PDB file of C-alpha atoms and ligand atoms in Angstrom:
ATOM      1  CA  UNK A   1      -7.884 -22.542   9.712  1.00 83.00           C
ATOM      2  CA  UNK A   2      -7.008 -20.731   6.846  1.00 92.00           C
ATOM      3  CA  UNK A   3      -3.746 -18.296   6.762  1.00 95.00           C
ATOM      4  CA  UNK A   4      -4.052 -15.179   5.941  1.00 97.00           C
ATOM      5  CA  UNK A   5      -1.845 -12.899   3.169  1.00 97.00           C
ATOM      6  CA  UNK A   6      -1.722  -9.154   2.855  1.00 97.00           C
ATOM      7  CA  UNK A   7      -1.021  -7.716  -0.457  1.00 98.00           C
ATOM      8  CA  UNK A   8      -0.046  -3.857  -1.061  1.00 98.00           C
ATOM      9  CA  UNK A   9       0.436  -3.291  -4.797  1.00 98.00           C
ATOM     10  CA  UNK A  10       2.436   0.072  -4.172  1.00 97.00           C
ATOM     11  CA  UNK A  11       1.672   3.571  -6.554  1.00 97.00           C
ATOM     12  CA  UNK A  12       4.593   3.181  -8.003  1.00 96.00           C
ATOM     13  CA  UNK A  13       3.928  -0.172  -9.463  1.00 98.00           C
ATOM     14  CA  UNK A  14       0.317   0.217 -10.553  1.00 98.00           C
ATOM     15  CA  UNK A  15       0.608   3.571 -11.900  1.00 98.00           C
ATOM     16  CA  UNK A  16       2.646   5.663 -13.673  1.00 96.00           C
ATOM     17  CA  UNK A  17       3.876   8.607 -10.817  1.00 90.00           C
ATOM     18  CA  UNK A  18       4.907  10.878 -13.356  1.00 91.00           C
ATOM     19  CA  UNK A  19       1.680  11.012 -15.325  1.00 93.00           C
ATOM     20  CA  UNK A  20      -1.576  12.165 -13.431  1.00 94.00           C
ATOM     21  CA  UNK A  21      -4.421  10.088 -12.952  1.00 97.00           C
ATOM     22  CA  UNK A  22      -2.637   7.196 -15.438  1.00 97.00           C
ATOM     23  CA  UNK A  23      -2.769   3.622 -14.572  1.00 98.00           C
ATOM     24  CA  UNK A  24       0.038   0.524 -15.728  1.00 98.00           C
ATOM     25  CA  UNK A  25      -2.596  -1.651 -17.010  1.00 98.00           C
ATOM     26  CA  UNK A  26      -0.858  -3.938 -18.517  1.00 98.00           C
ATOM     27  CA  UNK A  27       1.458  -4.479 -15.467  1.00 98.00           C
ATOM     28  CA  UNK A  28      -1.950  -3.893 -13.088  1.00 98.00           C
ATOM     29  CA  UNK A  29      -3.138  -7.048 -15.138  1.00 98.00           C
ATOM     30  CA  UNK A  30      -0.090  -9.252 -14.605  1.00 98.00           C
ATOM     31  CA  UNK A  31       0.476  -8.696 -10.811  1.00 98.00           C
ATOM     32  CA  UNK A  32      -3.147  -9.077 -10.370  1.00 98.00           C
ATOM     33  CA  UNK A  33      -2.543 -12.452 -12.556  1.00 98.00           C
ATOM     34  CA  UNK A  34       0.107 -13.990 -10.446  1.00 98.00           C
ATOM     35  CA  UNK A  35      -1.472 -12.776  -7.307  1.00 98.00           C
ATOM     36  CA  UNK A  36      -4.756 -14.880  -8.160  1.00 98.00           C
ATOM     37  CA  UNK A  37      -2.741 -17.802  -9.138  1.00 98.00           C
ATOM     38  CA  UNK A  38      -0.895 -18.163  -5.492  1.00 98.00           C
ATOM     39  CA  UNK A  39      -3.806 -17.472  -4.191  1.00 98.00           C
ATOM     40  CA  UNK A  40      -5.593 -20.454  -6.542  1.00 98.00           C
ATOM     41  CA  UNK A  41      -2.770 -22.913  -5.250  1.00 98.00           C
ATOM     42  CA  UNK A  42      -2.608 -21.997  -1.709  1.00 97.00           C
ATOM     43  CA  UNK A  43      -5.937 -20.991  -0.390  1.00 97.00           C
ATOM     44  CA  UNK A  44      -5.160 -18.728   1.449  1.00 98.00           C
ATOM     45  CA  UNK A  45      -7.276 -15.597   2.780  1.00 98.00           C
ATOM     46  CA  UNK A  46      -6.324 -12.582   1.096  1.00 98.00           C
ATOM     47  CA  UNK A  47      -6.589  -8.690   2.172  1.00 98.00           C
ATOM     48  CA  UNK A  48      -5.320  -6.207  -0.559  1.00 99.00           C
ATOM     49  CA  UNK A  49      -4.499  -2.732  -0.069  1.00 98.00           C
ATOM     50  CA  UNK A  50      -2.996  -0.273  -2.991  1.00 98.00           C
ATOM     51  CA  UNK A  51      -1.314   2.905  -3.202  1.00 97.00           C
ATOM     52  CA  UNK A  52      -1.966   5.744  -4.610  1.00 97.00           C
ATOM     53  CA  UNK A  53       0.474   6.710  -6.989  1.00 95.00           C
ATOM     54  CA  UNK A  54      -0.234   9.186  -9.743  1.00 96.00           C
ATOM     55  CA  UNK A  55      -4.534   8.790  -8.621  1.00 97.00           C
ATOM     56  CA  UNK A  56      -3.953  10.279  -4.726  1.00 96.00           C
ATOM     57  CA  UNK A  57      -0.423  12.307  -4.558  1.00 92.00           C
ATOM     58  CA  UNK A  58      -0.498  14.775  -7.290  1.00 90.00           C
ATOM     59  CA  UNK A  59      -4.305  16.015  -6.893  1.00 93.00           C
ATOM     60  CA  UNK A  60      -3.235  16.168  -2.762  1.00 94.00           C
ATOM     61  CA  UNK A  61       0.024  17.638  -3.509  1.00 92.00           C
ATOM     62  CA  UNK A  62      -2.162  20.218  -5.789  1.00 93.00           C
ATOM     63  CA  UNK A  63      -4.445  21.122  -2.933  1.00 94.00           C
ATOM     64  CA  UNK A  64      -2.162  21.212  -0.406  1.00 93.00           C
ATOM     65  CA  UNK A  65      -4.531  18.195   1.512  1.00 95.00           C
ATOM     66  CA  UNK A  66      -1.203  16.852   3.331  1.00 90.00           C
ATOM     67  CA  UNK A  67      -1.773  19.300   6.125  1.00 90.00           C
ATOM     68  CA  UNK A  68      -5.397  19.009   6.326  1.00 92.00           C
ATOM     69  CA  UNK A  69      -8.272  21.057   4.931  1.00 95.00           C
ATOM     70  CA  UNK A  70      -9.694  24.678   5.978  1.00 94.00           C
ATOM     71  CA  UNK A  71     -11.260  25.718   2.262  1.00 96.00           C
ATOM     72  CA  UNK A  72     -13.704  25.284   0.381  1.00 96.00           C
ATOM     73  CA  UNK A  73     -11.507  24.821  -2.336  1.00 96.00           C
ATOM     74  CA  UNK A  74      -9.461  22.201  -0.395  1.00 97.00           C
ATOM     75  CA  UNK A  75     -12.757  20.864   0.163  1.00 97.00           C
ATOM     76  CA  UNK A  76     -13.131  19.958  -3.654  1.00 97.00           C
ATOM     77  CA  UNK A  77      -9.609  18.970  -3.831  1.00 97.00           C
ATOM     78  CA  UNK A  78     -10.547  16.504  -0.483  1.00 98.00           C
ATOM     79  CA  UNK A  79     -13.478  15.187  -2.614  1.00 98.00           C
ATOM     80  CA  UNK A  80     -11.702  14.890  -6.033  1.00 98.00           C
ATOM     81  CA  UNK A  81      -8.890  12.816  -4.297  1.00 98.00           C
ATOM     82  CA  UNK A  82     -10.866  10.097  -3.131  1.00 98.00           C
ATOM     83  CA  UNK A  83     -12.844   9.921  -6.534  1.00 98.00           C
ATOM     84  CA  UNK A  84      -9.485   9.400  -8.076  1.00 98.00           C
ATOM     85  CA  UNK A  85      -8.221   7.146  -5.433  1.00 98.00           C
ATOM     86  CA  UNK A  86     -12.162   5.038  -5.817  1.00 98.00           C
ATOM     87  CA  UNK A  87     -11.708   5.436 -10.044  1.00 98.00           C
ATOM     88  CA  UNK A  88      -7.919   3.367  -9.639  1.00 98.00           C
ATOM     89  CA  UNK A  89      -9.815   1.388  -7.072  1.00 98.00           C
ATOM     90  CA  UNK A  90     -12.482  -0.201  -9.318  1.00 98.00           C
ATOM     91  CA  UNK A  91      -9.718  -0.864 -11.595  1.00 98.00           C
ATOM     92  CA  UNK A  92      -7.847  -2.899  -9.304  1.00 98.00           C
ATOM     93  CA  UNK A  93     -11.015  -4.418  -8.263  1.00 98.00           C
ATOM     94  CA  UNK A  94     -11.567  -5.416 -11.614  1.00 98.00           C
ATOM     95  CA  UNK A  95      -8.340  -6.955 -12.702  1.00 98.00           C
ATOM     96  CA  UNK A  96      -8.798  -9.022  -9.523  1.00 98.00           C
ATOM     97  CA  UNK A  97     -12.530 -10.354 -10.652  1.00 98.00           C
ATOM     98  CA  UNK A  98     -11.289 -11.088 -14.289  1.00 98.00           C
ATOM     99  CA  UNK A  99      -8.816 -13.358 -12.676  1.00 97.00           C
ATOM    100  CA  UNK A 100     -11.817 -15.091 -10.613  1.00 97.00           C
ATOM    101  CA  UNK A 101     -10.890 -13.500  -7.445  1.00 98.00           C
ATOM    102  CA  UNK A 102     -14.106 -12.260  -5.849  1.00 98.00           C
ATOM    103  CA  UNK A 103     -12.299  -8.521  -4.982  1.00 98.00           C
ATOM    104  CA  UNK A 104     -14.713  -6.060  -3.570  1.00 98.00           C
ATOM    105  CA  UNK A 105     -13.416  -2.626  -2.993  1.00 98.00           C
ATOM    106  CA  UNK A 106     -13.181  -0.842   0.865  1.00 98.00           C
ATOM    107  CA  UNK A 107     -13.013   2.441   0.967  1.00 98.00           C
ATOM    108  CA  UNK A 108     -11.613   3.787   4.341  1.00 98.00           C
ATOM    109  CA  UNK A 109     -12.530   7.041   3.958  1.00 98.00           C
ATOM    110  CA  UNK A 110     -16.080   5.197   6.104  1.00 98.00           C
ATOM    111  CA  UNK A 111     -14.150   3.238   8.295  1.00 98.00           C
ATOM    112  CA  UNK A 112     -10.593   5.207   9.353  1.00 98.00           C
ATOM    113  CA  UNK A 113     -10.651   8.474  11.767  1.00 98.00           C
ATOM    114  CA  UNK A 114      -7.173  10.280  12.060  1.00 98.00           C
ATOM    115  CA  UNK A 115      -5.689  12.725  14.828  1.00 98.00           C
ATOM    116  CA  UNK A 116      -2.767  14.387  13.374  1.00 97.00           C
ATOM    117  CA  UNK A 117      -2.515  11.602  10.412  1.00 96.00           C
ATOM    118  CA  UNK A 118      -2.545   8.629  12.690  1.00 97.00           C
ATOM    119  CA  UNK A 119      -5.547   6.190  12.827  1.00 98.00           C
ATOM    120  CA  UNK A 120      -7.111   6.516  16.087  1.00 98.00           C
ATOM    121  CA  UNK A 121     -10.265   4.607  15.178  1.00 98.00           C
ATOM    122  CA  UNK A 122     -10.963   1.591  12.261  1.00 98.00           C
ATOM    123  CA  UNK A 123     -14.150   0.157  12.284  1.00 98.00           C
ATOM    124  CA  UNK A 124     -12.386  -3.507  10.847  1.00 98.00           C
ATOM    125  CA  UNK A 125     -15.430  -5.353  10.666  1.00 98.00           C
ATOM    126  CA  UNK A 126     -16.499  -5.061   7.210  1.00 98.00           C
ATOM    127  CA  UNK A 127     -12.983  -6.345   6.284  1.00 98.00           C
ATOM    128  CA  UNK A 128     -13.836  -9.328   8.348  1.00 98.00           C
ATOM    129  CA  UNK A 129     -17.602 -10.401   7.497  1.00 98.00           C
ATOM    130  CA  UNK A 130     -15.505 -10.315   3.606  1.00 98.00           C
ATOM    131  CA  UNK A 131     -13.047 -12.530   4.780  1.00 98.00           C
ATOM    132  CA  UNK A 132     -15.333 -14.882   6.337  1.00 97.00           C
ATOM    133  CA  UNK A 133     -17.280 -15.209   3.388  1.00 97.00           C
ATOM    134  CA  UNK A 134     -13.843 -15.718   0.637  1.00 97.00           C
ATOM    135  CA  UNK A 135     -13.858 -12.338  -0.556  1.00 98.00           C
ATOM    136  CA  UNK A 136     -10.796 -10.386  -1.345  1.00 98.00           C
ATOM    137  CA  UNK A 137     -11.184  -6.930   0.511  1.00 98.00           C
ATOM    138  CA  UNK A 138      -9.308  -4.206  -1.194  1.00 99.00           C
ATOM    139  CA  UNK A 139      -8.583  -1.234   0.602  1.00 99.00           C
ATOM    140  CA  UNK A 140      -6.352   1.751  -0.208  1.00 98.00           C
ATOM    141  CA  UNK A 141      -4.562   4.683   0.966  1.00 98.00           C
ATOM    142  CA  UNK A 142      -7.175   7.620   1.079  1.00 98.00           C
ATOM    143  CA  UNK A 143      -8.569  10.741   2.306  1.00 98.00           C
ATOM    144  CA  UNK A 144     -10.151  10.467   5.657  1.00 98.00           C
ATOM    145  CA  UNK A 145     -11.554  12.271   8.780  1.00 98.00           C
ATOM    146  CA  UNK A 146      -8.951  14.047  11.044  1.00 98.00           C
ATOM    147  CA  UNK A 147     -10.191  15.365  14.604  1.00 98.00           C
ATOM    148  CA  UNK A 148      -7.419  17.467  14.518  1.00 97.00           C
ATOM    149  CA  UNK A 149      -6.644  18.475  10.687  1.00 97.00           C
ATOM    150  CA  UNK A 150     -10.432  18.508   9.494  1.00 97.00           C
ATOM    151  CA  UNK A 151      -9.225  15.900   7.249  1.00 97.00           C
ATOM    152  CA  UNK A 152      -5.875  13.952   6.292  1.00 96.00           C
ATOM    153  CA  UNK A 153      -4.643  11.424   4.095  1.00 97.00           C
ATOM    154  CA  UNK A 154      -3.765   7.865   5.477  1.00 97.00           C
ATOM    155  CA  UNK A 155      -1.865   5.608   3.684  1.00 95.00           C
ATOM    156  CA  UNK A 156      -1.914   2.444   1.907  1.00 97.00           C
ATOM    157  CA  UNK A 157       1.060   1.500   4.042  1.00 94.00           C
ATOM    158  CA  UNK A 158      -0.598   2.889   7.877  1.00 95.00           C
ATOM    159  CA  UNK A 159      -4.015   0.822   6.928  1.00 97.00           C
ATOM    160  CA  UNK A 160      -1.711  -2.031   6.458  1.00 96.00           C
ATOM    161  CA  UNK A 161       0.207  -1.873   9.552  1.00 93.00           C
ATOM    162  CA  UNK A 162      -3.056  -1.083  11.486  1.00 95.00           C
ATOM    163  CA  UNK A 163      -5.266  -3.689  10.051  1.00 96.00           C
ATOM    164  CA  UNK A 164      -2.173  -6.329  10.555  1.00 94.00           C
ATOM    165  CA  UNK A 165      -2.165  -5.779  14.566  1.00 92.00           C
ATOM    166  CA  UNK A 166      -5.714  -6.464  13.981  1.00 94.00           C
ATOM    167  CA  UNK A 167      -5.860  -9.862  11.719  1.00 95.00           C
ATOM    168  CA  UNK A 168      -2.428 -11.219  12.542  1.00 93.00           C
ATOM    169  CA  UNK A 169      -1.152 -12.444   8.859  1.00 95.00           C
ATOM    170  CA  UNK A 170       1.025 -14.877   8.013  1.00 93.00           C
ATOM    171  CA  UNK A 171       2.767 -12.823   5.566  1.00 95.00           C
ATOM    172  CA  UNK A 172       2.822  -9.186   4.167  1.00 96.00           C
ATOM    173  CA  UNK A 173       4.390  -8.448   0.823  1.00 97.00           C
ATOM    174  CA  UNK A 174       4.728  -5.208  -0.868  1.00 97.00           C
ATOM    175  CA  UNK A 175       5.626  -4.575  -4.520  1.00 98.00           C
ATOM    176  CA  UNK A 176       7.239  -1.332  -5.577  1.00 96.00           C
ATOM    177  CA  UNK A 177       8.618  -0.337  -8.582  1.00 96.00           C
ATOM    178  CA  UNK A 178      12.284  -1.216  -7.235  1.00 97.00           C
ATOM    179  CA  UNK A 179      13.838  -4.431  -5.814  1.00 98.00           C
ATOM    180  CA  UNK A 180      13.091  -3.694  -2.064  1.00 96.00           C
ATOM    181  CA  UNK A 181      15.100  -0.873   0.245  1.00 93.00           C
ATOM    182  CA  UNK A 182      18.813  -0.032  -0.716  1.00 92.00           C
ATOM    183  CA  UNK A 183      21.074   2.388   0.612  1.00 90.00           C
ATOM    184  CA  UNK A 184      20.561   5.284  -1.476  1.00 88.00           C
ATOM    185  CA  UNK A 185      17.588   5.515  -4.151  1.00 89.00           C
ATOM    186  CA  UNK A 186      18.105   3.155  -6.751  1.00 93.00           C
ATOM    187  CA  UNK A 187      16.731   5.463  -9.538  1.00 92.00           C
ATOM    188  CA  UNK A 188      19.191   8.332  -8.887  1.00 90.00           C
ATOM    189  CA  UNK A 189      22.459   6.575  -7.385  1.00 91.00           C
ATOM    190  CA  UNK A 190      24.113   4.147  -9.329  1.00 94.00           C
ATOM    191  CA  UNK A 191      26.228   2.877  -6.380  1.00 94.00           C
ATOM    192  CA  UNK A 192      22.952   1.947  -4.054  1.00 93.00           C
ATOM    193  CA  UNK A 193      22.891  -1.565  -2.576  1.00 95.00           C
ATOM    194  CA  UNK A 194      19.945  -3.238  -2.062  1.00 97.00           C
ATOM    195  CA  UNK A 195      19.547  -4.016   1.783  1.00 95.00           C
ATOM    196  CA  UNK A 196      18.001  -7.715   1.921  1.00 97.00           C
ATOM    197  CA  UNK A 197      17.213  -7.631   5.657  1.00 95.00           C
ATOM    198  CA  UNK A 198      16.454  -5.122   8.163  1.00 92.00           C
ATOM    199  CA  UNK A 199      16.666  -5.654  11.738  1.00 90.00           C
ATOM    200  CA  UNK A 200      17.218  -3.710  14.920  1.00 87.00           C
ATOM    201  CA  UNK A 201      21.013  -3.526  14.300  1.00 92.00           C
ATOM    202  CA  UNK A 202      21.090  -1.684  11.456  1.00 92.00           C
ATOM    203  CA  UNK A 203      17.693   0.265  11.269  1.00 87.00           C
ATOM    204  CA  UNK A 204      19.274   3.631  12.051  1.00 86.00           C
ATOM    205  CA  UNK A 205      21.869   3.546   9.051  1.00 85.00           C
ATOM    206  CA  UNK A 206      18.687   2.374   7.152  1.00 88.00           C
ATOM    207  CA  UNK A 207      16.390   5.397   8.197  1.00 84.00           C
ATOM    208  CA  UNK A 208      19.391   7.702   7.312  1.00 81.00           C
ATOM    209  CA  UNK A 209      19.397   6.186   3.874  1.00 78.00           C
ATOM    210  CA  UNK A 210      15.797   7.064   3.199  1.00 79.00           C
ATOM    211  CA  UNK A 211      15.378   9.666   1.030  1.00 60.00           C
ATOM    212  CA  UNK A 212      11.830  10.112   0.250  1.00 54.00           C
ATOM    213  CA  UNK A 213      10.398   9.182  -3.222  1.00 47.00           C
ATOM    214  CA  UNK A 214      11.259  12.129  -5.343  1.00 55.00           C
ATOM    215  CA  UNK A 215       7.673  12.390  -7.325  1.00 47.00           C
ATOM    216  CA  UNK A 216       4.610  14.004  -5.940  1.00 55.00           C
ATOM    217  CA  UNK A 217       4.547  11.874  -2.391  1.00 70.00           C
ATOM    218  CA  UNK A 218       2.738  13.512   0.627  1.00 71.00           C
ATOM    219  CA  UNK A 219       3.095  10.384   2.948  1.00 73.00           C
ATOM    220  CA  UNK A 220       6.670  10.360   3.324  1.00 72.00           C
ATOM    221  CA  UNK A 221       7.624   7.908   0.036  1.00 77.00           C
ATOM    222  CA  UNK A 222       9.971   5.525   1.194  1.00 81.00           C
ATOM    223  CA  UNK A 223      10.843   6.699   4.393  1.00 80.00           C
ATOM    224  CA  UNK A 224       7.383   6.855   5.389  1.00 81.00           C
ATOM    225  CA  UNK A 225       6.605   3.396   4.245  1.00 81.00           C
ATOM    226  CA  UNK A 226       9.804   1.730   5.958  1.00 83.00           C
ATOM    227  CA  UNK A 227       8.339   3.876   9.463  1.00 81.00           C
ATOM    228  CA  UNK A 228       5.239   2.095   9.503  1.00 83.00           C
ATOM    229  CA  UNK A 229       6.855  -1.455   8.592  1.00 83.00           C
ATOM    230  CA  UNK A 230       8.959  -1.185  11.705  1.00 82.00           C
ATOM    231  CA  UNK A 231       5.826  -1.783  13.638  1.00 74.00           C
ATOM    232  CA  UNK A 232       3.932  -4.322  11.056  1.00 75.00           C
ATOM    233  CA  UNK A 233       6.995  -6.703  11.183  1.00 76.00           C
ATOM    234  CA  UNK A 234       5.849  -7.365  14.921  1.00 74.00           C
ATOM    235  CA  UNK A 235       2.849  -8.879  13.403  1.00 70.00           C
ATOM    236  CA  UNK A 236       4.209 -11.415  10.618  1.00 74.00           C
ATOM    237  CA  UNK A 237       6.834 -11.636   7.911  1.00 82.00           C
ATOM    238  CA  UNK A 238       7.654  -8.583   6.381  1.00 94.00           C
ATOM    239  CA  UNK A 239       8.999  -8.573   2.708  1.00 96.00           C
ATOM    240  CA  UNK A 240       9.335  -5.827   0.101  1.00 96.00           C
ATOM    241  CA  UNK A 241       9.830  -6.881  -3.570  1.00 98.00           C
ATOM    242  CA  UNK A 242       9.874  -5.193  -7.483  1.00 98.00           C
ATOM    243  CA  UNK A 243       6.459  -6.021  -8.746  1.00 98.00           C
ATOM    244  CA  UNK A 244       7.467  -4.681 -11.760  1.00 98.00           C
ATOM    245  CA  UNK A 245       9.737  -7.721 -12.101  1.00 98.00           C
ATOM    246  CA  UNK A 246       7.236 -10.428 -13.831  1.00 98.00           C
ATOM    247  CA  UNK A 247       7.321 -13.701 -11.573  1.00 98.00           C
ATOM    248  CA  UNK A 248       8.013 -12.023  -8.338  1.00 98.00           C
ATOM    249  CA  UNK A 249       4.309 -11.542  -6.506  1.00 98.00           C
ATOM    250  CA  UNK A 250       3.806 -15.013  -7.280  1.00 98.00           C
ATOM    251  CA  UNK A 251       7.042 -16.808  -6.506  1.00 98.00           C
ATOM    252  CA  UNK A 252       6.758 -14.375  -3.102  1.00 98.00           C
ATOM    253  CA  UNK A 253       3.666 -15.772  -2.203  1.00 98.00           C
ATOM    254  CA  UNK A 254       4.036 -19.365  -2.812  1.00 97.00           C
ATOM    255  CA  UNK A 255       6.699 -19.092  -0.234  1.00 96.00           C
ATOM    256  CA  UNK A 256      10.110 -18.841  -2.955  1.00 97.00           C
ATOM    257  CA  UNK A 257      13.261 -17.493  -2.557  1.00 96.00           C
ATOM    258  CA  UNK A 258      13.178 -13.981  -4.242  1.00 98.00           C
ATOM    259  CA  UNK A 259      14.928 -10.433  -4.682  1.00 98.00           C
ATOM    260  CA  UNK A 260      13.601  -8.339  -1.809  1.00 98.00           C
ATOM    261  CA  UNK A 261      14.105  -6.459   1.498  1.00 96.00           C
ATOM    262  CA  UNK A 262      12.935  -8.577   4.227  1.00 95.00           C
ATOM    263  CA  UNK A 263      11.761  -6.648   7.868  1.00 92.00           C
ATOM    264  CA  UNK A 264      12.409  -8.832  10.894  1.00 88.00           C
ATOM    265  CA  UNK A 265      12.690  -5.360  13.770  1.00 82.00           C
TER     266      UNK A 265
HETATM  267  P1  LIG B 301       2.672   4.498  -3.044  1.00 86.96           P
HETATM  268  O1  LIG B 301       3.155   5.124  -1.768  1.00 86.96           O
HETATM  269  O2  LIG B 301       2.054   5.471  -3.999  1.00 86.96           O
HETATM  270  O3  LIG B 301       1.825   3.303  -2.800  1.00 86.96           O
HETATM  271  P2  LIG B 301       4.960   2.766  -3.456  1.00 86.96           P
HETATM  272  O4  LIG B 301       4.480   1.983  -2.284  1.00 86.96           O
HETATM  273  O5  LIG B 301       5.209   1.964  -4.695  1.00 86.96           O
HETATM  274  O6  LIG B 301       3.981   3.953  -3.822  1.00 86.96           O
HETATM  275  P3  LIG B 301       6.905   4.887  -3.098  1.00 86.96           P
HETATM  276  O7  LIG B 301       6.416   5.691  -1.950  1.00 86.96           O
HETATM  277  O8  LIG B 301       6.747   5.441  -4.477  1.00 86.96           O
HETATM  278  O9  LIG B 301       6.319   3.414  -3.019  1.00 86.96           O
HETATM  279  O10 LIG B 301       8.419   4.536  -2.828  1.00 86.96           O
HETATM  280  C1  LIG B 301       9.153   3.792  -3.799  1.00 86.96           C
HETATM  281  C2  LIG B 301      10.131   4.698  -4.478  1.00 86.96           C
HETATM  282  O11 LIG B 301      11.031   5.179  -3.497  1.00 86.96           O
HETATM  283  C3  LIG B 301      10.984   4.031  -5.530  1.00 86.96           C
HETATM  284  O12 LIG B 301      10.438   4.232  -6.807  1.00 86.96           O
HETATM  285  C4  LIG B 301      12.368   4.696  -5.366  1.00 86.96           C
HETATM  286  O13 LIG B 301      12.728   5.474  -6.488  1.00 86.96           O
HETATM  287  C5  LIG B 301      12.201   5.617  -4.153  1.00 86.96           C
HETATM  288  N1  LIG B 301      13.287   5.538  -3.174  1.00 86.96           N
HETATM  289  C6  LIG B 301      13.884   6.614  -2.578  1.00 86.96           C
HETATM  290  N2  LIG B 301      14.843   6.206  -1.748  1.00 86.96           N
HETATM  291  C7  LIG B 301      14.890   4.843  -1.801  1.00 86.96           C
HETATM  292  C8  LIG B 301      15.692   3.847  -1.165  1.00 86.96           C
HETATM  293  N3  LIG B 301      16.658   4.157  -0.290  1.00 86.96           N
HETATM  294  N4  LIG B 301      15.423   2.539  -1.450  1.00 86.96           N
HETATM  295  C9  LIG B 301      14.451   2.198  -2.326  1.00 86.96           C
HETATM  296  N5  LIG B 301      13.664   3.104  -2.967  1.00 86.96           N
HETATM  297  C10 LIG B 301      13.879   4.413  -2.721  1.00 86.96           C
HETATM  298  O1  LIG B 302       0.200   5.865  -1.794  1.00 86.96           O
HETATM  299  C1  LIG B 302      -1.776   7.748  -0.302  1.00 86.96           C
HETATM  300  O2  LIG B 302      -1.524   6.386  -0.080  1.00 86.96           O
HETATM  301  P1  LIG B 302      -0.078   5.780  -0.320  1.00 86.96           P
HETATM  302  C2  LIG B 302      -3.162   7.967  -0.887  1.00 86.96           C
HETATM  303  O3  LIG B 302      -0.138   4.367   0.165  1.00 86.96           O
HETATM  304  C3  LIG B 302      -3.487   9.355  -1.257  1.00 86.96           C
HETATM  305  O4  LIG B 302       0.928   6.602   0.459  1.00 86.96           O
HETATM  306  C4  LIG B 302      -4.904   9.706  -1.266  1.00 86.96           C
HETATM  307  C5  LIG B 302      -2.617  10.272  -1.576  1.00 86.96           C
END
C-alpha cells in the first residue's frame, strides 16, 4: 500500500502577505516543481492544502469575517474571500498540472461545518475517491459554515490536522517563509534561535515564544499554526521547513536531512 504525504504550502510562501491578492509565482512554480519531483521518485499519495496569505487574511481582516458574519456587507466580504481564496487556488492547481501532477482543487467551504471556528463536521470522502484514483486533492484554508458564528474561517493548518486523524500520513511538511519555529520571530529579532524539535518538555517555553505573524493574520499566525500541530504530530511526523529556501520541499520529502522544526508532542 501506498504511503501517504501531506503538503501545506503556507501564505507566506506562496504569496506575498504584504501585497493584496498577489501571488509568488515564480516561487509557487518551483515548490510546486520539487514537490512533483519527490512525488515522481517516491510514489507516494499526496494531499495538498495551502494557505491563504495575502488571497484570505486581508479581505477577512477588511470585513471583520474572523468573528463571524451578521451583515449583509460581511456577507459580500464572506463571498469575496472564498473567490480570492478559489482564484489562488486554481493557481496552485495549475502549477501542480504543468508539472504532470493530476491536482484537482477542494474547496471546503462544501465539505467543513464549524462551531465557534472548530470543525465539527468534514464530509472526507471526496478527498478519498481522489486519492484512490492518483489524484492530488488540494484543499485550503477558507470560509465556511459556523452553527454558532453564521460563518467562520478555518484554516489551512485545522483542515490539516483534521483530515490527518482521518488518513493517517506518513509525513506532514509545511513550508513557510522562515526556517521552521524559533524563539522569537525571526523577521523582527535578530537574536531568535531556531527550535529544531518540539516535544512535551519544552512546549510551554515554545507557546510563550509565539508571537503571532505580524501581517494581516486572523487565524492566530504562528501561534495558531503550532496549536493545531500539537495534535497532528499524534498522527505522523511533523516537520516545518523555509520553502522559500530552493531544494528544501524536495530534499524534505525524499526523506533528507534538512533545516526545520520537527513536532514529536
Ligand atoms: P498562512 O497561515 O497564510 O498559510 P504560513 O503558514 O506561511 O501562512 P504564517 O501564519 O504567516 O504562516 O506564519 C509564519 C510567519 O510567522 C513568519 O513569516 C514569521 O515572520 C512569523 N513568526 C512570528 N513569530 C515566529 C516565531 N516565533 N517563529 C517563526 N516564525 C514566527
Ligand atoms: O492561511 C486562512 O487559512 P490559513 C484562510 O491557513 C482565509 O490560516 C480565508 C483567511
Amino acid at each position: 500500500m501506498k504511503e501517504t504525504v501531506f503538503v501545506k504550502l503556507g501564505g507566506s510562501a506562496i504569496t506575498d502577505k504584504d501585497k493584496h491578492a498577489t501571488a509568488k509565482h515564480m516561487e509557487l512554480a518551483r515548490i510546486a516543481e520539487e514537490i512533483a519531483s519527490a512525488r515522481q521518485a517516491k510514489g507516494f499519495e499526496l494531499v495538498v492544502v495551502h494557505g491563504g496569505g495575502s488571497f484570505g487574511h486581508v479581505t477577512a481582516k477588511k470585513h471583520g469575517l474572523a468573528d463571524g458574519f451578521r451583515t449583509e456587507e460581511q456577507k459580500r466580504g464572506f463571498a469575496e474571500t472564498h473567490k480570492l481564496m478559489v482564484e489562488l487556488n486554481q493557481m496552485v492547481c495549475d502549477e501542480f498540472l504543468k508539472h504532470g501532477v493530476p491536482a484537482i482543487g477542494v474547496p471546503p467551504i462544501h465539505l467543513v461545518l464549524q462551531d465557534r471556528k472548530r470543525i465539527t463536521h468534514f464530509d472526507t470522502r471526496p478527498v478519498e475517491l481522489l486519492l484512490a484514483e492518483d489524484f492530488v486533492p488540494v484543499l485550503f484554508g477558507d470560509v465556511v459554515f459556523d452553527i454558532a458564528l453564521n460563518g467562520s474561517i478555518c484554516s489551512g493548518d485545522q483542515i490539516i490536522s483534521y483530515l490527518a486523524k482521518e488518513l493517517r500520513p506518513k509525513q506532514i511538511v509545511l513550508g513557510t517563509d522562515v526556517d521552521g519555529i524559533f524563539t522569537a520571530d525571526p523577521k523582527t529579532d535578530k537574536k531568535a534561535e531556531l527550535i529544531e524539535e518540539v516535544t512535551n518538555a519544552n512546549l510551554p517555553e515554545v507557546l510563550a515564544a509565539l508571537s503571532g505573524a505580524k501581517t494581516h493574520d486572523v487565524t492566530g499566525g504562528m501561534k495558531g499554526k503550532v496549536s493545531e500541530l500539537i495534535e497532528l504530530s499524534k498522527s505522523g511526523d511533523v516537520l516545518i521547513i523555509n520553502a522559500s529556501k530552493p531544494g528544501r520541499f524536495r530534499d524534505a520529502l525524499l526523506g533528507k536531512e534538512v533545516v526545520g522544526t520537527r513536532i514529536r508532542v
